[in-house]
Short mmCIF file of C-alpha atoms and ligand atoms in Angstrom, two decimals:
data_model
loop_
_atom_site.label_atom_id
_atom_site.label_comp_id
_atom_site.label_asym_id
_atom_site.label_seq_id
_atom_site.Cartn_x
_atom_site.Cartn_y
_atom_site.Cartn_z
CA UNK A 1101 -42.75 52.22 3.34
CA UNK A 1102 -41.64 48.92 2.77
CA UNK A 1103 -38.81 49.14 5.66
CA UNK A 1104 -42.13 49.36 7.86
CA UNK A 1105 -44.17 46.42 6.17
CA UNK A 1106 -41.05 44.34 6.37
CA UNK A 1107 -40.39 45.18 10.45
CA UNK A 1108 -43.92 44.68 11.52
CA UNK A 1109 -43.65 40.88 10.94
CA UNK A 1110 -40.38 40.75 12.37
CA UNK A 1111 -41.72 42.34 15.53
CA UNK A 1112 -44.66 40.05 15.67
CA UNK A 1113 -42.26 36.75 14.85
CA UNK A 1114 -39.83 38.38 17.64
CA UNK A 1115 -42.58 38.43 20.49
CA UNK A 1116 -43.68 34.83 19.37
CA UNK A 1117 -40.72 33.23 19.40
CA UNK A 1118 -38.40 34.96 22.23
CA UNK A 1119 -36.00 33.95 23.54
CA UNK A 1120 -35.85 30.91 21.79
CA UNK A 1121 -35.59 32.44 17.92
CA UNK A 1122 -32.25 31.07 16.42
CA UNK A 1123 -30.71 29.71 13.53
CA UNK A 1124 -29.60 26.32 13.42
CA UNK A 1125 -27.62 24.36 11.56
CA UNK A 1126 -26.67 20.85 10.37
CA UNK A 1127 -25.19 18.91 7.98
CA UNK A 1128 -26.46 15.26 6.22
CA UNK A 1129 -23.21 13.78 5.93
CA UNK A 1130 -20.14 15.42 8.71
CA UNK A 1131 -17.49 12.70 7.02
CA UNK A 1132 -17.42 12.64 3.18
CA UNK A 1133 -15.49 10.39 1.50
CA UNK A 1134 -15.18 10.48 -2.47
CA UNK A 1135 -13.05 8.84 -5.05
CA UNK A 1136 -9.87 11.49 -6.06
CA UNK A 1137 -11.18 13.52 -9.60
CA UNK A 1138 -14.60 12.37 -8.98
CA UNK A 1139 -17.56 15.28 -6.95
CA UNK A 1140 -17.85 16.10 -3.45
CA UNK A 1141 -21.22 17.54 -1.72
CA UNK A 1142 -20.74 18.94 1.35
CA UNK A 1143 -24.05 19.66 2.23
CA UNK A 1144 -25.15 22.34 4.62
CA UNK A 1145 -28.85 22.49 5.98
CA UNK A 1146 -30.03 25.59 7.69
CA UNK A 1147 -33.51 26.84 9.29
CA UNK A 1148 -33.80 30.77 10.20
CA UNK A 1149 -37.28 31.52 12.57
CA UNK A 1150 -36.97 34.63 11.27
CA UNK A 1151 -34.30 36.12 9.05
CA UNK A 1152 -35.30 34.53 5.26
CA UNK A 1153 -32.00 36.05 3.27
CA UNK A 1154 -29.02 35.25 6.36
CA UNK A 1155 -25.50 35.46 5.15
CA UNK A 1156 -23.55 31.96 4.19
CA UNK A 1157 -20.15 31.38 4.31
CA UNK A 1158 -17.70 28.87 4.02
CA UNK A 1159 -14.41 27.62 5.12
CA UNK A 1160 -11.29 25.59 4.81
CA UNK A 1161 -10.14 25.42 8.52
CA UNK A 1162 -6.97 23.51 10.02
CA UNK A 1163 -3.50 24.78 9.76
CA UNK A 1164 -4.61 27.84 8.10
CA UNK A 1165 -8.46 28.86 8.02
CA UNK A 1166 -9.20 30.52 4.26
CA UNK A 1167 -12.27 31.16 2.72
CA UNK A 1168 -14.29 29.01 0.43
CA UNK A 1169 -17.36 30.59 -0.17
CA UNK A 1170 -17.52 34.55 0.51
CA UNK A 1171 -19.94 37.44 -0.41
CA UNK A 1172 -21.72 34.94 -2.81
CA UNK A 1173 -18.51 34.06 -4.61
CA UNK A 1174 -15.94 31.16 -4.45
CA UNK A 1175 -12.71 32.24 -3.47
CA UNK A 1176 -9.15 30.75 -4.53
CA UNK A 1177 -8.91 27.81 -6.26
CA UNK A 1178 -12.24 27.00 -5.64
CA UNK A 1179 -13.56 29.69 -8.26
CA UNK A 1180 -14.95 28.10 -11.72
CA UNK A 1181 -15.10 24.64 -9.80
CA UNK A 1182 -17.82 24.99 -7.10
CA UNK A 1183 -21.36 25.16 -7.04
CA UNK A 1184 -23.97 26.07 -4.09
CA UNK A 1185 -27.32 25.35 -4.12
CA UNK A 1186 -28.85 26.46 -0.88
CA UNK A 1187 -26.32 26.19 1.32
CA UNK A 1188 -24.84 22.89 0.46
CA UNK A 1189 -21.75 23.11 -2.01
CA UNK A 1190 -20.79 21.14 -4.73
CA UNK A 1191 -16.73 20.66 -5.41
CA UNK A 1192 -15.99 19.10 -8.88
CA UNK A 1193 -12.94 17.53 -9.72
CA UNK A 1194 -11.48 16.82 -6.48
CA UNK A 1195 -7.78 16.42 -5.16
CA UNK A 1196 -5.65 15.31 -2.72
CA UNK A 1197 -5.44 19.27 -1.75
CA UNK A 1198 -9.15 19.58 -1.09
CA UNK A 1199 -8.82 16.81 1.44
CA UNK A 1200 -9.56 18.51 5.11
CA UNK A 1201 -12.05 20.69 7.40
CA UNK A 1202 -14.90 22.53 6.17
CA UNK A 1203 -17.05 25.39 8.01
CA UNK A 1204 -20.36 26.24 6.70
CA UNK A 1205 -21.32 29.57 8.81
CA UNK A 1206 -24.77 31.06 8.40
CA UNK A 1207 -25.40 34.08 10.46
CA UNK A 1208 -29.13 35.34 10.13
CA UNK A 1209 -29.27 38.95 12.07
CA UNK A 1210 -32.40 39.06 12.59
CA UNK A 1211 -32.11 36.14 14.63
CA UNK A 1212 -31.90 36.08 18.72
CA UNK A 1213 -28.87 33.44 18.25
CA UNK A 1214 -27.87 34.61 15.15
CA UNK A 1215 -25.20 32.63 14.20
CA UNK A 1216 -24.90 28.92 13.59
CA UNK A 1217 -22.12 26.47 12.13
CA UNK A 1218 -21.50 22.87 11.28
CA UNK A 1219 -17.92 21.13 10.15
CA UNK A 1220 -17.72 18.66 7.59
CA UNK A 1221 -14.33 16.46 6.84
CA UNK A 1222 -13.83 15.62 3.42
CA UNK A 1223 -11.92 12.24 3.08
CA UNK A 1224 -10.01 12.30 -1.27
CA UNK A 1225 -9.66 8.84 -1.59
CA UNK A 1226 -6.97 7.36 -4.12
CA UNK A 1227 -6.82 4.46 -5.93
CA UNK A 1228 -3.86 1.81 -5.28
CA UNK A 1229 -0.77 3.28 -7.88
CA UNK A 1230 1.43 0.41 -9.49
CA UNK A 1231 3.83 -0.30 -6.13
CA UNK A 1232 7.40 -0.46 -5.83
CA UNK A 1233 9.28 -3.94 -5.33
CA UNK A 1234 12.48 -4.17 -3.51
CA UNK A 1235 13.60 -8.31 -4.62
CA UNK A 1236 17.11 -9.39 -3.78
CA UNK A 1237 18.35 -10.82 -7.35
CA UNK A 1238 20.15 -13.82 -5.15
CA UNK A 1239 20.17 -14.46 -1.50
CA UNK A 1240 22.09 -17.27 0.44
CA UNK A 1241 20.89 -20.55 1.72
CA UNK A 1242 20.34 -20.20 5.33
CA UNK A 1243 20.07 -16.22 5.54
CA UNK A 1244 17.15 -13.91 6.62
CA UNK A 1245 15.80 -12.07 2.88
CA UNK A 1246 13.11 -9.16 2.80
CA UNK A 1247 11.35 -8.75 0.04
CA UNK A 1248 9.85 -5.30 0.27
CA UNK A 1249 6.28 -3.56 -1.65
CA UNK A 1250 5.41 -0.24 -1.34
CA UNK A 1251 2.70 2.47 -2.56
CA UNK A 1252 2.61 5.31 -0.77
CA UNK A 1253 0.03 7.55 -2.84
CA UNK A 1254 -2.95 5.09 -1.85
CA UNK A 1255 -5.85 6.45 0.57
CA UNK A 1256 -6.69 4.64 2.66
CA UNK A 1257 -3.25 2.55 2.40
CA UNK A 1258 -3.17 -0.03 0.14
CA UNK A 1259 -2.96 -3.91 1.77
CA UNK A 1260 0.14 -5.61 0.24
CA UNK A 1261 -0.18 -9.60 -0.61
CA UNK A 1262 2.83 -11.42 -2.40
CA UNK A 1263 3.09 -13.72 -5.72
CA UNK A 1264 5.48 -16.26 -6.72
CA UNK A 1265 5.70 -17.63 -10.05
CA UNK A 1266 2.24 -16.04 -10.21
CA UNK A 1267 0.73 -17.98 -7.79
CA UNK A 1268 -0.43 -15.72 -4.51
CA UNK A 1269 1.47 -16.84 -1.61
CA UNK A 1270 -0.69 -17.69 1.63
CA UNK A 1271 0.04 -16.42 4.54
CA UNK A 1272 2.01 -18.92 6.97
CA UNK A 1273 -0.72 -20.88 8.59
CA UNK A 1274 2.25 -23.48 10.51
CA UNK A 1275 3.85 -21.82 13.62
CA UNK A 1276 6.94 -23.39 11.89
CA UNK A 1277 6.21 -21.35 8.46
CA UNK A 1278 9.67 -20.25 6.73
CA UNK A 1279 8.45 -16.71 6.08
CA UNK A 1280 5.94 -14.31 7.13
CA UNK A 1281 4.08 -12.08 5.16
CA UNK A 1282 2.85 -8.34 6.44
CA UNK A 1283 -0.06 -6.95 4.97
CA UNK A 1284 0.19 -4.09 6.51
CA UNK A 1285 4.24 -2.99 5.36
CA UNK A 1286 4.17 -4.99 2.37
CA UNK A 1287 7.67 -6.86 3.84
CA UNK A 1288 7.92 -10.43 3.01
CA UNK A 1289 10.17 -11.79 5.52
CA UNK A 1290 12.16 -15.77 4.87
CA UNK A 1291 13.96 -16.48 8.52
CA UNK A 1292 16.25 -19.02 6.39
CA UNK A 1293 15.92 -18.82 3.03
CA UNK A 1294 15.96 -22.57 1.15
CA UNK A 1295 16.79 -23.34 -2.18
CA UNK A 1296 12.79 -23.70 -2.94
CA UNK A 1297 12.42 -20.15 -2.80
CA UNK A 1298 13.91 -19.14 -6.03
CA UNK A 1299 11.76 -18.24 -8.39
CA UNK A 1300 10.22 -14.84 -9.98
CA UNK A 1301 8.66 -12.58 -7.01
CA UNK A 1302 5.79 -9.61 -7.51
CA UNK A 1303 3.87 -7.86 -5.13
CA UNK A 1304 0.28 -6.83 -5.43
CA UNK A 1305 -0.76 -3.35 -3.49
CA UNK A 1306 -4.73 -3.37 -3.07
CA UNK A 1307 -7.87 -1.00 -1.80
CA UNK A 1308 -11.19 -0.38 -2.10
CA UNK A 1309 -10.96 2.39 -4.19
CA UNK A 1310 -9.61 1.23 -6.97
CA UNK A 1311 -8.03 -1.73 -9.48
CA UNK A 1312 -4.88 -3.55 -7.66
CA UNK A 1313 -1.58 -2.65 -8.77
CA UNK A 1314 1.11 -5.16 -9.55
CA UNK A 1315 4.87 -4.85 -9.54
CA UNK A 1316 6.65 -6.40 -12.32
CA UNK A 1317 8.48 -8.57 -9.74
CA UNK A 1318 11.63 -9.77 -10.05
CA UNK A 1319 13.82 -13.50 -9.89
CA UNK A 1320 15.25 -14.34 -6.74
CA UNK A 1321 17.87 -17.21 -6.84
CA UNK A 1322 18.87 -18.89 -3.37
CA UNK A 1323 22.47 -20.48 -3.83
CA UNK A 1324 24.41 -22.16 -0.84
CA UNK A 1325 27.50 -21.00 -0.57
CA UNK A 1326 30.17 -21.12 -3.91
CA UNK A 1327 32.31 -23.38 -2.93
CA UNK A 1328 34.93 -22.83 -5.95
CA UNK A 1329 34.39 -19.01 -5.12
CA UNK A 1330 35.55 -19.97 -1.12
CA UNK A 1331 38.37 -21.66 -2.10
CA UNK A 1332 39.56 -19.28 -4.71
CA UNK A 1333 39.31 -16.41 -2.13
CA UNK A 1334 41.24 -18.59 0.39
CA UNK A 1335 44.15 -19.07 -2.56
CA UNK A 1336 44.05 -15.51 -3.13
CA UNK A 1337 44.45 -14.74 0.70
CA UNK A 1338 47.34 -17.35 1.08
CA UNK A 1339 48.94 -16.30 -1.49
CA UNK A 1340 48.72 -12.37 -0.46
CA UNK A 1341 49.61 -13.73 2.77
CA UNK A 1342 53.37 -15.24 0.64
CA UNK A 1343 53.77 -12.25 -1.14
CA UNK A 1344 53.49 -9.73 2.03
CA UNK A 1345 55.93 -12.21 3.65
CA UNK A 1346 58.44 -11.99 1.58
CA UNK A 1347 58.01 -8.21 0.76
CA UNK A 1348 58.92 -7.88 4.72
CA UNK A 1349 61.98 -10.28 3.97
CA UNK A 1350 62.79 -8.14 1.25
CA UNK A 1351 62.64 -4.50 3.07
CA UNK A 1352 64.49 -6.48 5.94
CA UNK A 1353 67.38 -7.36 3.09
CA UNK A 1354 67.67 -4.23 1.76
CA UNK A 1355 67.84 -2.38 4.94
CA UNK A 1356 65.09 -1.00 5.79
CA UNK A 1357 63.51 -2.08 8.67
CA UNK A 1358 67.05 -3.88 10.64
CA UNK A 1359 70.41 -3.97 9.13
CA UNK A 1360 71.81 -7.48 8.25
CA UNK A 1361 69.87 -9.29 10.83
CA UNK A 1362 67.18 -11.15 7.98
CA UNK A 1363 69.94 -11.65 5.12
CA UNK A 1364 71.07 -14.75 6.35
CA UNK A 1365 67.26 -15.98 6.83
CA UNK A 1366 66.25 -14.33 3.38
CA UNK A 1367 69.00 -16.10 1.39
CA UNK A 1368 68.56 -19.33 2.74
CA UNK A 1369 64.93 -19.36 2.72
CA UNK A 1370 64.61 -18.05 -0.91
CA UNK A 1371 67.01 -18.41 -3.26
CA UNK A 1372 67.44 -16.34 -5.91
CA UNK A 1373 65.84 -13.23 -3.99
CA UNK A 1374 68.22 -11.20 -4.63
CA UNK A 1375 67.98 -11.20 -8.29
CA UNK A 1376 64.18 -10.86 -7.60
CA UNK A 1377 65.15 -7.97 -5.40
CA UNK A 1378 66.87 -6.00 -7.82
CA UNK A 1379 64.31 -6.73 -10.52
CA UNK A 1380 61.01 -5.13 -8.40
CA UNK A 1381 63.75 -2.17 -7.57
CA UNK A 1382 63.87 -1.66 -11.34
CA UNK A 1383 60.54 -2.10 -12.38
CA UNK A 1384 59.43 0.52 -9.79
CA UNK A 1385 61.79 3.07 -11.51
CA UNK A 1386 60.91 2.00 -14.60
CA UNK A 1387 57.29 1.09 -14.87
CA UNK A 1388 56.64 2.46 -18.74
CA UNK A 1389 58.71 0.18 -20.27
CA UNK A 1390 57.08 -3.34 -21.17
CA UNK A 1391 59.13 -4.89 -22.22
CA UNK A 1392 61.61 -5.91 -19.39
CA UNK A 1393 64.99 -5.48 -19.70
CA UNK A 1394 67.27 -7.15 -17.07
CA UNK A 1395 69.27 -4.22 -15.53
CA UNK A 1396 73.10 -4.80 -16.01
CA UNK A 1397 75.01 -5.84 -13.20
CA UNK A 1398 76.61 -2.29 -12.50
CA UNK A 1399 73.35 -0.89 -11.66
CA UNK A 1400 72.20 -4.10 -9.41
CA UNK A 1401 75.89 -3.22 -7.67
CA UNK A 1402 75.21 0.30 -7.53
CA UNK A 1403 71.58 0.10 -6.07
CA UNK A 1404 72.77 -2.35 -3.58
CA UNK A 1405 75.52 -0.41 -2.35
CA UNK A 1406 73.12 2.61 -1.97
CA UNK A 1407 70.60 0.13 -0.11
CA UNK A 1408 73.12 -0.87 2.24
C1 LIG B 1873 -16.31 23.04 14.33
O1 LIG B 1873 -14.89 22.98 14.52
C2 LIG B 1873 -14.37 24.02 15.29
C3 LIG B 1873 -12.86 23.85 15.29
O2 LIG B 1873 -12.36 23.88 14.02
C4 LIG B 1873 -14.95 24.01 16.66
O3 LIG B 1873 -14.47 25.09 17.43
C5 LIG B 1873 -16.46 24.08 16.60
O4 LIG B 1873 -17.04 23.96 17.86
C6 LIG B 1873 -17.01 23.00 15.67
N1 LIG B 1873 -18.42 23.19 15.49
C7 LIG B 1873 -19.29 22.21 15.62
C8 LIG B 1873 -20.70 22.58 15.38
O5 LIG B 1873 -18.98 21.06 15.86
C1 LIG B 1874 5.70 -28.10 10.47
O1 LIG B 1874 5.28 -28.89 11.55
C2 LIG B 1874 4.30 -29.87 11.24
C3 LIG B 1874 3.94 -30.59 12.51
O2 LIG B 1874 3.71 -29.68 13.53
C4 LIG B 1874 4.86 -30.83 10.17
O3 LIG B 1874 3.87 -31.77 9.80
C5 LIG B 1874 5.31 -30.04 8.97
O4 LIG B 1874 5.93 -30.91 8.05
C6 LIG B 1874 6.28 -28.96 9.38
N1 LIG B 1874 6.60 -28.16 8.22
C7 LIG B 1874 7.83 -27.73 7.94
C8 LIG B 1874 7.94 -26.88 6.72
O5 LIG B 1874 8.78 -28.00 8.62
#
């Protein structure tokens, strides 16, 4: 009986409406964009000519397509946090994983075109995080420094802008400007560093989502070259440059590289190499005992002979 009452009007809407009975539908709002933990509607409007009860479903497409909404239940980790009202759905407590596609599907049978969809892109958007500062403790007078800022959690990505001593730093208006400043890579670029550059350096990474972060920073000192350091390296090298020099002379002496030919040269250059000689020989073979002992004669004799 009431199979009958409920065909007869379906009949009747049928003949009224052919061929043009279908469902349709649309969403209010295809891009949604909502702050990370915070709700996101993605609303789903639908109009059936004749089916009143049609089927709605919803999906997660991209990579992978899985179900949201199925068989009047939420599916996955969408259960116990989703709500649908109509056919618009409610996600509370969103995350960086509910960021994609959505499908909402509503197929109404008893409709001529009896199936209908519209996508919806949900946008999580994340507040800047506290960004991290690469600052060179001490850079040279003259040299090209970066000074680096990054956050990479922040959606959209966060703008970068630099302090020193707390004070922002403008962007180089002069085309003969020292440094440039990216606000896009966070890299804060000196061509030649000067001496007016030192000071304590921080970063700032900004959206429109949420607070600015600040890195602690860090001091930056800009030194011309050490000139004790120079010369004390130089010494060092020169004297290296001695000691190899006679370690040569000395192999030469004792025979190893050509027989007899440096002696002559050795003796008269340095005196007293010999005894030098024969003291490295011993302290190689003996290199535990501190205290020094001059080896006696016999054994300078001996070693010599066997060098020879
Ligand atoms: C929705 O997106 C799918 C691809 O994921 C596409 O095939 C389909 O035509 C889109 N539907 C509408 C109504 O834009
Ligand atoms: C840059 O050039 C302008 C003139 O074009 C000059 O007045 C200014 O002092 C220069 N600045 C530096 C830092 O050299």
């Amino acid at each position: 009986m009431e199979r009958t009452s409920l065909c007869l009007p379906v009949v009747l809407l049928l003949m009224q409406c052919s061929p043009s009975c279908s469902v349709t539908v649309s969403t209010n709002e295809p891009k949604v964009e909502v702050k990370e933990f915070s709700d996101a509607v993605l609303s789903c409007l639908f109009h059936t000519e004749i089916d009143q009860n049609p089927r709605i479903e919803w999906k997660k497409t991209g990579k992978d397509v899985s179900f949201v909404y199925f068989n009047g239940q939420f599916k996955g980790s969408f259960g116990g946090r989703a709500t649908i009202e109509g056919a618009t759905v409610t996600l509370h407590g969103v995350t960086q994983e509910d960021a994609g596609e959505y499908r909402c599907e509503v197929s109404a049978h008893l409709d001529i075109v009896n199936l209908g969809e519209t996508n919806i892109t949900l946008k999580v958007l994340v507040p800047p995080h506290t960004p991290s500062c690469e600052i060179p403790a001490s850079a040279v007078t003259g040299s090209v420094v970066q000074l680096r800022c990054w956050d990479q959690q922040s959606i959209p990505p966060a703008k970068y802008s630099w302090f020193k001593d707390s004070k922002p730093i403008s962007p180089p208006r002069r085309a003969n400007a020292t440094y440039l400043i990216n606000s896009q890579t966070g890299i804060l670029e000196f061509q030649s560093v000067a001496k007016e550059d030192t000071g304590h350096y921080s970063c700032l990474a900004s959206n429109e989502v949420g607070q600015p972060k600040m890195c602690e920073g860090k001091h930056m000192t800009v030194e011309d070259v050490n000139v004790t350091a120079v010369v004390a390296v130089v010494l060092v090298v020169c004297l290296l440059g001695i000691v190899c020099g006679c370690g040569g002379l000395l192999l030469h002496r004792n025979g190893f590289l050509t027989r007899h030919r440096g002696r002559s040269f050795w003796i008269s250059q340095c005196p007293g190499a010999a005894h030098i000689s024969s003291q490295t020989l011993h302290r190689t073979e003996d290199t535990s005992n501190v205290n020094y002992i001059p080896p006696p004669q016999e054994d300078f004799k001996h070693t010599q002979s066997f060098m020879l």
